[in-house]
XYZ file of C-alpha atoms in Angstrom:
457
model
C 53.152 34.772 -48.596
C 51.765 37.515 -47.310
C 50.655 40.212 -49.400
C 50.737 43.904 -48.221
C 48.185 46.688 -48.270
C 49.520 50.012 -46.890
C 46.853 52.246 -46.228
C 48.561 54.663 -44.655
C 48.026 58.002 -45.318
C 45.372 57.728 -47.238
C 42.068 59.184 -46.418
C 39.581 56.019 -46.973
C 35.660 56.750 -46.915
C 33.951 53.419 -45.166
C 32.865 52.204 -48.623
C 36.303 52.450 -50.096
C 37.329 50.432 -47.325
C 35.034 47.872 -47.823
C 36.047 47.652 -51.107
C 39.636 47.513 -50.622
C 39.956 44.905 -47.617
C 40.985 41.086 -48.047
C 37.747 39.139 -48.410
C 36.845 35.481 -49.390
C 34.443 35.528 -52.502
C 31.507 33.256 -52.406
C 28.839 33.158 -55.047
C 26.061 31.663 -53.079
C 23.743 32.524 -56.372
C 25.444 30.447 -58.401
C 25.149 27.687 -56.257
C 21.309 27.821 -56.746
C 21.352 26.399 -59.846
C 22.981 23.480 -58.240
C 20.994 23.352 -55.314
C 17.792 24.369 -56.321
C 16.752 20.468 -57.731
C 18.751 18.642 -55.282
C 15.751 20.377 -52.947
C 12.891 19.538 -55.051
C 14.315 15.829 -55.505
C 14.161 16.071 -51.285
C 10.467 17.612 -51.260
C 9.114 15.068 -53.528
C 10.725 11.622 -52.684
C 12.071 11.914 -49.239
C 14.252 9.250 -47.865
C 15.132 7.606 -50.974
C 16.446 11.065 -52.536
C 18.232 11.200 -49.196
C 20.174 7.947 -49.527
C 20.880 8.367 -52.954
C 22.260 11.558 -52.923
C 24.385 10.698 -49.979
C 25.372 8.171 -52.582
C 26.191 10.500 -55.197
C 27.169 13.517 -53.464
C 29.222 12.327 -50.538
C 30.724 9.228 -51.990
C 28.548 6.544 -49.836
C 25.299 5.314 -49.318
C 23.858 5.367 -45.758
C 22.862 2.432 -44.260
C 19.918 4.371 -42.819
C 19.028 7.883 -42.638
C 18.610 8.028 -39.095
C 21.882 6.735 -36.592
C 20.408 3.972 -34.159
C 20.631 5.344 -30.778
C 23.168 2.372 -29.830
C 25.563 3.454 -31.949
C 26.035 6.995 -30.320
C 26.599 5.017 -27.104
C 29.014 3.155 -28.888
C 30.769 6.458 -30.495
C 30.695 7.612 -26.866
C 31.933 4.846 -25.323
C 34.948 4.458 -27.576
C 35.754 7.876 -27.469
C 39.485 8.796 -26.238
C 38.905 9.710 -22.739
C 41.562 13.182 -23.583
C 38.766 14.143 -26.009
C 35.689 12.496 -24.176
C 37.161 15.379 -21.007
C 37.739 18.280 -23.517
C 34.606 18.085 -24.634
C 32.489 18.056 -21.618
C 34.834 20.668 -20.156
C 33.682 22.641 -23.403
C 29.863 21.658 -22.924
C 29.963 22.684 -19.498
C 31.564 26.277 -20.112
C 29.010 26.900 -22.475
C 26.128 26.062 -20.854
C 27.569 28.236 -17.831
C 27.449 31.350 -20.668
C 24.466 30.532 -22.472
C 21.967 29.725 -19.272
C 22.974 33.573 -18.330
C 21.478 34.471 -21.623
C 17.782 33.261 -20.977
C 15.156 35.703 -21.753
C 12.577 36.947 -18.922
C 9.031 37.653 -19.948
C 8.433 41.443 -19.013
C 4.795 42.998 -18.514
C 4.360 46.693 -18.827
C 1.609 48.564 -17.460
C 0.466 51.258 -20.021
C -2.078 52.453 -18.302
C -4.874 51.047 -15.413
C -5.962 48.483 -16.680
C -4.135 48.093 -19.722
C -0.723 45.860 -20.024
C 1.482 44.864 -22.591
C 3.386 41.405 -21.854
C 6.934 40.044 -23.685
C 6.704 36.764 -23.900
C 9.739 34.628 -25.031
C 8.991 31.423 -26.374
C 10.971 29.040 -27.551
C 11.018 27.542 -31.544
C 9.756 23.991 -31.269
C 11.616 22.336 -33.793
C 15.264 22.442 -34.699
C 17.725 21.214 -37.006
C 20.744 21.650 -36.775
C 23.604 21.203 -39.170
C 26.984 19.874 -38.550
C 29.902 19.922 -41.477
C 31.873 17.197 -42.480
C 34.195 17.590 -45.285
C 37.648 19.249 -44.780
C 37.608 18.760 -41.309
C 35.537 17.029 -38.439
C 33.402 19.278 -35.957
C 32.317 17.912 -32.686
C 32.742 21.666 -31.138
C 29.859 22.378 -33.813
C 27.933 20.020 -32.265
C 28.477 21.923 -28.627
C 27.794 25.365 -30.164
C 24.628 24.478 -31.855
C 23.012 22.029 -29.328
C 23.599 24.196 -26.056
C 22.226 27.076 -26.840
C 18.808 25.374 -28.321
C 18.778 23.326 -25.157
C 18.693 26.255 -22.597
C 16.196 28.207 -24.771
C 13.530 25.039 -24.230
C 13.676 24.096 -27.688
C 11.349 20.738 -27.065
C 12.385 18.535 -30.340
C 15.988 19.135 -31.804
C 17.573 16.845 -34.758
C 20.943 16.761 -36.087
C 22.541 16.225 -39.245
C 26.411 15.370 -40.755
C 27.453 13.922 -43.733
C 28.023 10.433 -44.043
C 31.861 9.470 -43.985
C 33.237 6.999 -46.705
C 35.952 6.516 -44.166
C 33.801 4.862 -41.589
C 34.060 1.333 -40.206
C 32.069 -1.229 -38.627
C 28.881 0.151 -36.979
C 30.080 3.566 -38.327
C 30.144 3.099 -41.920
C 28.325 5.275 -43.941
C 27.395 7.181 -40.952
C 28.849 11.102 -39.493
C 32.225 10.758 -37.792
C 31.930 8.725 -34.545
C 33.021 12.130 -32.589
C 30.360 14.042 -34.142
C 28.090 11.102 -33.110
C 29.743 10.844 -29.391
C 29.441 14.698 -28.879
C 25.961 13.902 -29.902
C 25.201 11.718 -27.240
C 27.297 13.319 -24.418
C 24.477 16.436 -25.607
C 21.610 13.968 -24.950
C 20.479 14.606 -28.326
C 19.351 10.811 -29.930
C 17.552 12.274 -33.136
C 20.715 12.176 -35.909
C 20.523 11.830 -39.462
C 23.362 10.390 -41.876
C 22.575 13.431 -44.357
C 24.901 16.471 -45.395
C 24.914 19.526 -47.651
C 21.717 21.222 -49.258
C 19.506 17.740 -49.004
C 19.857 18.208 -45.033
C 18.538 21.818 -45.220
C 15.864 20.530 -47.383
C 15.323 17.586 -45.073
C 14.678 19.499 -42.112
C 12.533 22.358 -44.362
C 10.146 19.447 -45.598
C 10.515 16.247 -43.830
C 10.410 12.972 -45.179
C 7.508 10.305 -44.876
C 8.577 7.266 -43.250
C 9.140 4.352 -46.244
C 8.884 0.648 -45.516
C 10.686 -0.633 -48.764
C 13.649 1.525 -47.085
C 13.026 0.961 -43.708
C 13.391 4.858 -43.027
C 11.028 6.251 -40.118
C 9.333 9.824 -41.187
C 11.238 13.092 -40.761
C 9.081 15.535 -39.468
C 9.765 19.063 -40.877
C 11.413 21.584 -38.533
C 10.675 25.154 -38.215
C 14.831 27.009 -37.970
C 18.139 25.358 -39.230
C 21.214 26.750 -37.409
C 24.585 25.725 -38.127
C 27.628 26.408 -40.902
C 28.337 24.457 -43.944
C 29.486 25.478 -47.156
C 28.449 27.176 -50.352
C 25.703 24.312 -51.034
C 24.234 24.828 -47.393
C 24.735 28.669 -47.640
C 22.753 28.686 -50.691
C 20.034 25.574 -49.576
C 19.394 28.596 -46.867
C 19.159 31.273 -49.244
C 16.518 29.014 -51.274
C 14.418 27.551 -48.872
C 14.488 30.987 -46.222
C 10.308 31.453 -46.013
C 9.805 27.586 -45.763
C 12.287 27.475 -42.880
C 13.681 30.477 -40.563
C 17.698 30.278 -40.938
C 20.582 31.708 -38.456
C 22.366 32.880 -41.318
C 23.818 32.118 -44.971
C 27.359 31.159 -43.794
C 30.487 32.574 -45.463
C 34.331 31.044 -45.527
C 35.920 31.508 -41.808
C 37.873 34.725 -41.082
C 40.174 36.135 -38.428
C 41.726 39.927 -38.117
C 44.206 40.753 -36.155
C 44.647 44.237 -34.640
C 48.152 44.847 -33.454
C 50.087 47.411 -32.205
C 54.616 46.921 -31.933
C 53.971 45.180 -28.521
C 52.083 42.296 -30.399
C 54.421 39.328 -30.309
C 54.786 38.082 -33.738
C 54.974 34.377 -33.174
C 51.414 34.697 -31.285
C 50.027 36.562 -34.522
C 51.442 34.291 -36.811
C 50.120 31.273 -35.398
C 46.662 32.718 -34.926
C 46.539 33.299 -38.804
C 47.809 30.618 -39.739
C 45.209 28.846 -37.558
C 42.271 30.168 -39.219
C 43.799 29.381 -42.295
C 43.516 25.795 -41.912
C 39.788 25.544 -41.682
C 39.605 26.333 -45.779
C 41.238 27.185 -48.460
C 38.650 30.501 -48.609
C 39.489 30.881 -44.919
C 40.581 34.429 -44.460
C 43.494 35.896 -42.426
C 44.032 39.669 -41.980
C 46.478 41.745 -39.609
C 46.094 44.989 -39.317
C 48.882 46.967 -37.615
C 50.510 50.587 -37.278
C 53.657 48.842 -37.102
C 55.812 48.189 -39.943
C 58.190 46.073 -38.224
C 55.706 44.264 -36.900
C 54.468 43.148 -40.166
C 57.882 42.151 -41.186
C 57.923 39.719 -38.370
C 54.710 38.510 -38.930
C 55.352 37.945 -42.627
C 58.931 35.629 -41.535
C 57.111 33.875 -38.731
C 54.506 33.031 -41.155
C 56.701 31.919 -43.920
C 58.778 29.948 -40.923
C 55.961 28.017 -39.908
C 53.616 27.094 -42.732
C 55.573 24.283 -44.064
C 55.557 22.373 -40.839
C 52.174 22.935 -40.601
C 49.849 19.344 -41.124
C 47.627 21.051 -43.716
C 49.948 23.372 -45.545
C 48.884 23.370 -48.963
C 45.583 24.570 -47.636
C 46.982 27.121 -45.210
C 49.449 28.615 -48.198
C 46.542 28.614 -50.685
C 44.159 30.526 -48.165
C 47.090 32.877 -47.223
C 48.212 33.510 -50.234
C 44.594 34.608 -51.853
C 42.587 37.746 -51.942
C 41.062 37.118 -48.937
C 44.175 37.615 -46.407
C 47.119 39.503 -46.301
C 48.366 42.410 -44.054
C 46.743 46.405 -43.464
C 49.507 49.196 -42.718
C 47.318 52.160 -41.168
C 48.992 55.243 -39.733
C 47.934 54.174 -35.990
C 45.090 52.433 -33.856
C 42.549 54.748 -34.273
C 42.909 54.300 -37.892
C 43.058 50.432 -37.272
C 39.620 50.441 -35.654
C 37.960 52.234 -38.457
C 39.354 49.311 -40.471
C 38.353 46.463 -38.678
C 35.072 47.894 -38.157
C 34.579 48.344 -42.006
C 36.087 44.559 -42.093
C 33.886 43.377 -39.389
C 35.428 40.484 -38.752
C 33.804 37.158 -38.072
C 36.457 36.647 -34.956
C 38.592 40.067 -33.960
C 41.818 39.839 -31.486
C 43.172 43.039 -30.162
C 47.112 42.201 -29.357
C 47.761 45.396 -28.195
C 48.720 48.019 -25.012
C 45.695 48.574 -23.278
C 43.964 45.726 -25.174
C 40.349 45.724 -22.890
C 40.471 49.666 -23.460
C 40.475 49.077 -27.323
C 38.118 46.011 -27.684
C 35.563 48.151 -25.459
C 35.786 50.649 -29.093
C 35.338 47.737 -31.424
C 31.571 48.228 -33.175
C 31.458 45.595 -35.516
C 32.666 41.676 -34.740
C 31.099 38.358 -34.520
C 33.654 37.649 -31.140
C 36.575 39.900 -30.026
C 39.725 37.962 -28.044
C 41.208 40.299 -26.046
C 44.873 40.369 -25.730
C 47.785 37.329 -26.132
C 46.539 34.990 -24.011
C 42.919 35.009 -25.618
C 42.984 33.081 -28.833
C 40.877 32.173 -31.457
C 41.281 28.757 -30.831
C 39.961 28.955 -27.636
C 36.713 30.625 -28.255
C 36.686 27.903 -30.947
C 36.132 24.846 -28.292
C 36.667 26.148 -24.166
C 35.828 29.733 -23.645
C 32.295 29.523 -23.305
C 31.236 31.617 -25.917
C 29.789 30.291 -29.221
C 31.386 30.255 -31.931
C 28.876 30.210 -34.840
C 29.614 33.582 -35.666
C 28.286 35.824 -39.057
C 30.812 36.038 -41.351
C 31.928 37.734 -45.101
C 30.832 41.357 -43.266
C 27.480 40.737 -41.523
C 28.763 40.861 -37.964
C 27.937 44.858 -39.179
C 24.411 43.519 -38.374
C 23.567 40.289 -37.216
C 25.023 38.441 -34.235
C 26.391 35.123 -33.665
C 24.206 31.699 -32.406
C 22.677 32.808 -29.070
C 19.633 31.320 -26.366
C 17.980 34.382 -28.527
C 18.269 32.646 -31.848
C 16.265 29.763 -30.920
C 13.526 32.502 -28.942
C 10.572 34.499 -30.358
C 9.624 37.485 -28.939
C 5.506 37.429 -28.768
C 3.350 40.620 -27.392
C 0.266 39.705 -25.112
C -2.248 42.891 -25.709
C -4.774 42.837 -22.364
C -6.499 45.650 -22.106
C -10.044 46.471 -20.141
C -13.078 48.004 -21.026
C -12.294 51.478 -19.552
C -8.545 50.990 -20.674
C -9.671 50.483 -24.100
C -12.168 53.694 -23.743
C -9.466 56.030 -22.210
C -7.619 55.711 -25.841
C -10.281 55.091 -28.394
C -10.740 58.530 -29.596
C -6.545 58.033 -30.678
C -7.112 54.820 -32.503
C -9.685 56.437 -34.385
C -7.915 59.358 -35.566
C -4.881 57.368 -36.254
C -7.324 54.839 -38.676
C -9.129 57.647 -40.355
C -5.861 59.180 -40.977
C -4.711 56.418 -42.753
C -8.048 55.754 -44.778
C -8.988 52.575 -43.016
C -12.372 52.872 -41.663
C -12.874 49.500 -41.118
C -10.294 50.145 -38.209
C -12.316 52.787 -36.467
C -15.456 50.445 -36.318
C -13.632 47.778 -34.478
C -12.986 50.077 -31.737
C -16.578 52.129 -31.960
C -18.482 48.679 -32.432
C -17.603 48.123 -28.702
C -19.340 51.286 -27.676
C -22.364 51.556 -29.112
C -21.144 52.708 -32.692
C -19.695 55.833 -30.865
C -16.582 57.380 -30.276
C -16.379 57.518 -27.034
C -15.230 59.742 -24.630
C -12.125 59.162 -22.174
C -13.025 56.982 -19.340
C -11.493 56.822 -16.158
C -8.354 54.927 -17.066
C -5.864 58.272 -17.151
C -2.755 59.266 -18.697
C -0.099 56.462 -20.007
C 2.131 55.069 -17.107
């Protein structure tokens, strides 16, 4: 099911590897063509190109855009107290992570008289996006709310697809446990919307309409959240009108294992990640032949019993997963930091001593007992994590995504003199004379000499 790449003994440049590796395609460019008037339909009329696409594209029409705030009581109140538990236990480990994450602002002192101030201020509007489709995501919910919450975001909105599924108050409205998550968050601002018309929704905002009894959208300034191709491209298009976390990829796991791994634990882990998708990837990478054997029977074992096993086999089975035989664990890390995975486990001796080498992962799980699954709803951590590569650069959903980072410039009269004479060089050097005059204008048209201010701190 599992198909094998040996890589051992071969001497692989970190481009070849790139190229060689499992990965899910996803042609977020071709979505544009799709996407691109589904926006403009949003920008120009609103709420009823909201309801009626719901109508189209998700199989039901809304009975309003927004969710009345009674009905997330409701959600919450009906909620199975197992799952109601599990997911404040998972709000309240998060919040413990995230608060530790708040930026301080920082003021340096260049010189007398002369200071340059950090400040960190939060975004004041959010939306953030929930999926729907294969499978429900109240832990979404979690990830994406807490983090905007302790940053100080002021005004946060959500949105999830309408279900055709629903009944009684919750027809044609998200999944009650998105909406009870919702509520448990203290977030009362969701909207019945999915796909690329909720990125466009939150990019331009919809006037309130009467004949629809819709109240206005107002437009937010950063969408967070994952969501597939349609949302991944939405971001692409509308990037510039609205800041974005990131254009979202399939879900991926790999798996660095040494012969101590046990291959039961492996086996599950893969096969978890395969159930998100049919894209999902799953990749082991291993010095140990055996190993791989193992993983391969325990795999085969277990899929069919598996709820969702035509979607586990198809994601297993496809270009994007399979098992990497390198000659040994220094080898392995080269690989998985070409792969850079969107969620790493190291399963093997000495696992904290190898994690602390990994360069390149959206979250590493460190040893047996430190699943996927578990940074997935309890550990604390977030797990709206890059993906398809770019945890080579960008990092997952943090306090910082939802913080900008603004300079305060105060500087005095003689601080300002002290360094003149620099600023003018620096501006004639680069031909802009206009430059020079804005410092000179403040002395009498004059370069002026040092002051009293002294050397940089």
């Amino acid at each position: 099911m599992l198909s094998i790449e040996d890589l051992r003994g071969r001497e692989l440049s970190a481009r070849a590897l790139r190229e060689t590796l499992p990965r899910a395609e996803l042609d977020v460019e071709a979505a544009l063509d799709v996407v691109r008037p589904i926006c403009e339909d949003v920008r120009h009329r609103g709420a009823a190109a909201l309801l009626e696409l719901g109508e189209r594209l998700d199989g039901v029409r809304p009975p309003s855009l927004r969710v009345p705030v009674e009905v997330l009581a409701l959600a919450a109140e009906q909620l199975d107290p197992d799952v109601r538990r599990a997911l404040e236990v998972a709000i309240e480990r998060a919040r413990l992570v995230h608060r530790a994450q708040r930026r301080q602002d920082v003021t340096v002192q260049v010189v007398p008289g002369g200071t340059v101030t950090e400040r960190w201020v939060p975004v004041e509007r959010v939306g953030l996006y929930v999926p729907g489709g294969l499978a429900v995501y109240p832990s979404s919910v979690v990830m994406n709310v807490v983090p905007a919450q302790e940053a100080g975001v002021g005004s946060l909105a959500v949105a999830s697809p309408p279900q055709r599924e629903g009944i009684g108050r919750f027809a044609g409205l998200p999944h009650p446990t998105i909406l009870a998550a919702c509520h448990l968050l203290g977030v009362q601002e969701v909207y019945a919307v999915g796909g690329a018309q909720a990125v466009a929704m939150f990019a331009y905002g919809a006037a309130a309409d009467e004949a629809l009894d819709t109240e206005a959208v107002e437009p937010a300034a950063l969408v967070t959240g994952p969501g597939n191709v349609y949302v991944a491209s939405a971001k692409r298009l509308l990037q510039g009108v609205i800041g974005i976390d990131a254009e979202a990829g399939p879900t991926e796991i790999a798996v660095l294992a040494d012969d101590s791994a046990d291959p039961e634990h492996v086996a599950a882990d893969l096969i978890s990640q395969a159930e998100h998708d049919p894209l999902a990837g799953s990749v082991l990478v291993t010095d140990s032949a055996e190993l791989a054997r193992q993983v391969v029977a325990a795999v085969e074992r277990r899929v069919p019993d598996t709820k969702h096993a035509e979607r586990v086999r198809t994601a297993l089975t496809g270009s994007q997963s399979g098992i990497v035989l390198v000659d040994d664990l220094d080898t392995g890390l080269r690989v998985v930091d070409a792969y850079a995975a969107e969620h790493l486990e190291i399963q093997t001796r000495d696992a904290a001593a190898v994690a602390a080498r990994v360069r390149n992962a959206g979250a590493v799980f460190v040893g047996s007992y430190a699943p996927v699954s578990l940074g997935d709803y309890a550990a604390g951590s977030n797990h709206v994590l890059p993906t398809g590569g770019s945890a080579a650069y960008a990092s997952g959903l943090s306090v910082q995504s939802f913080l900008r980072g603004i300079h305060v410039v105060d500087y005095s009269q003689d601080a300002l003199r002290e360094v003149a004479h620099h600023v003018v060089a620096l501006a004639q050097s680069e031909d802009l004379p206009g430059h020079s005059q804005a410092i000179t204008a403040r002395f009498g048209d004059e370069v002026p000499e040092p002051g009293p201010a002294g050397e940089p701190a």
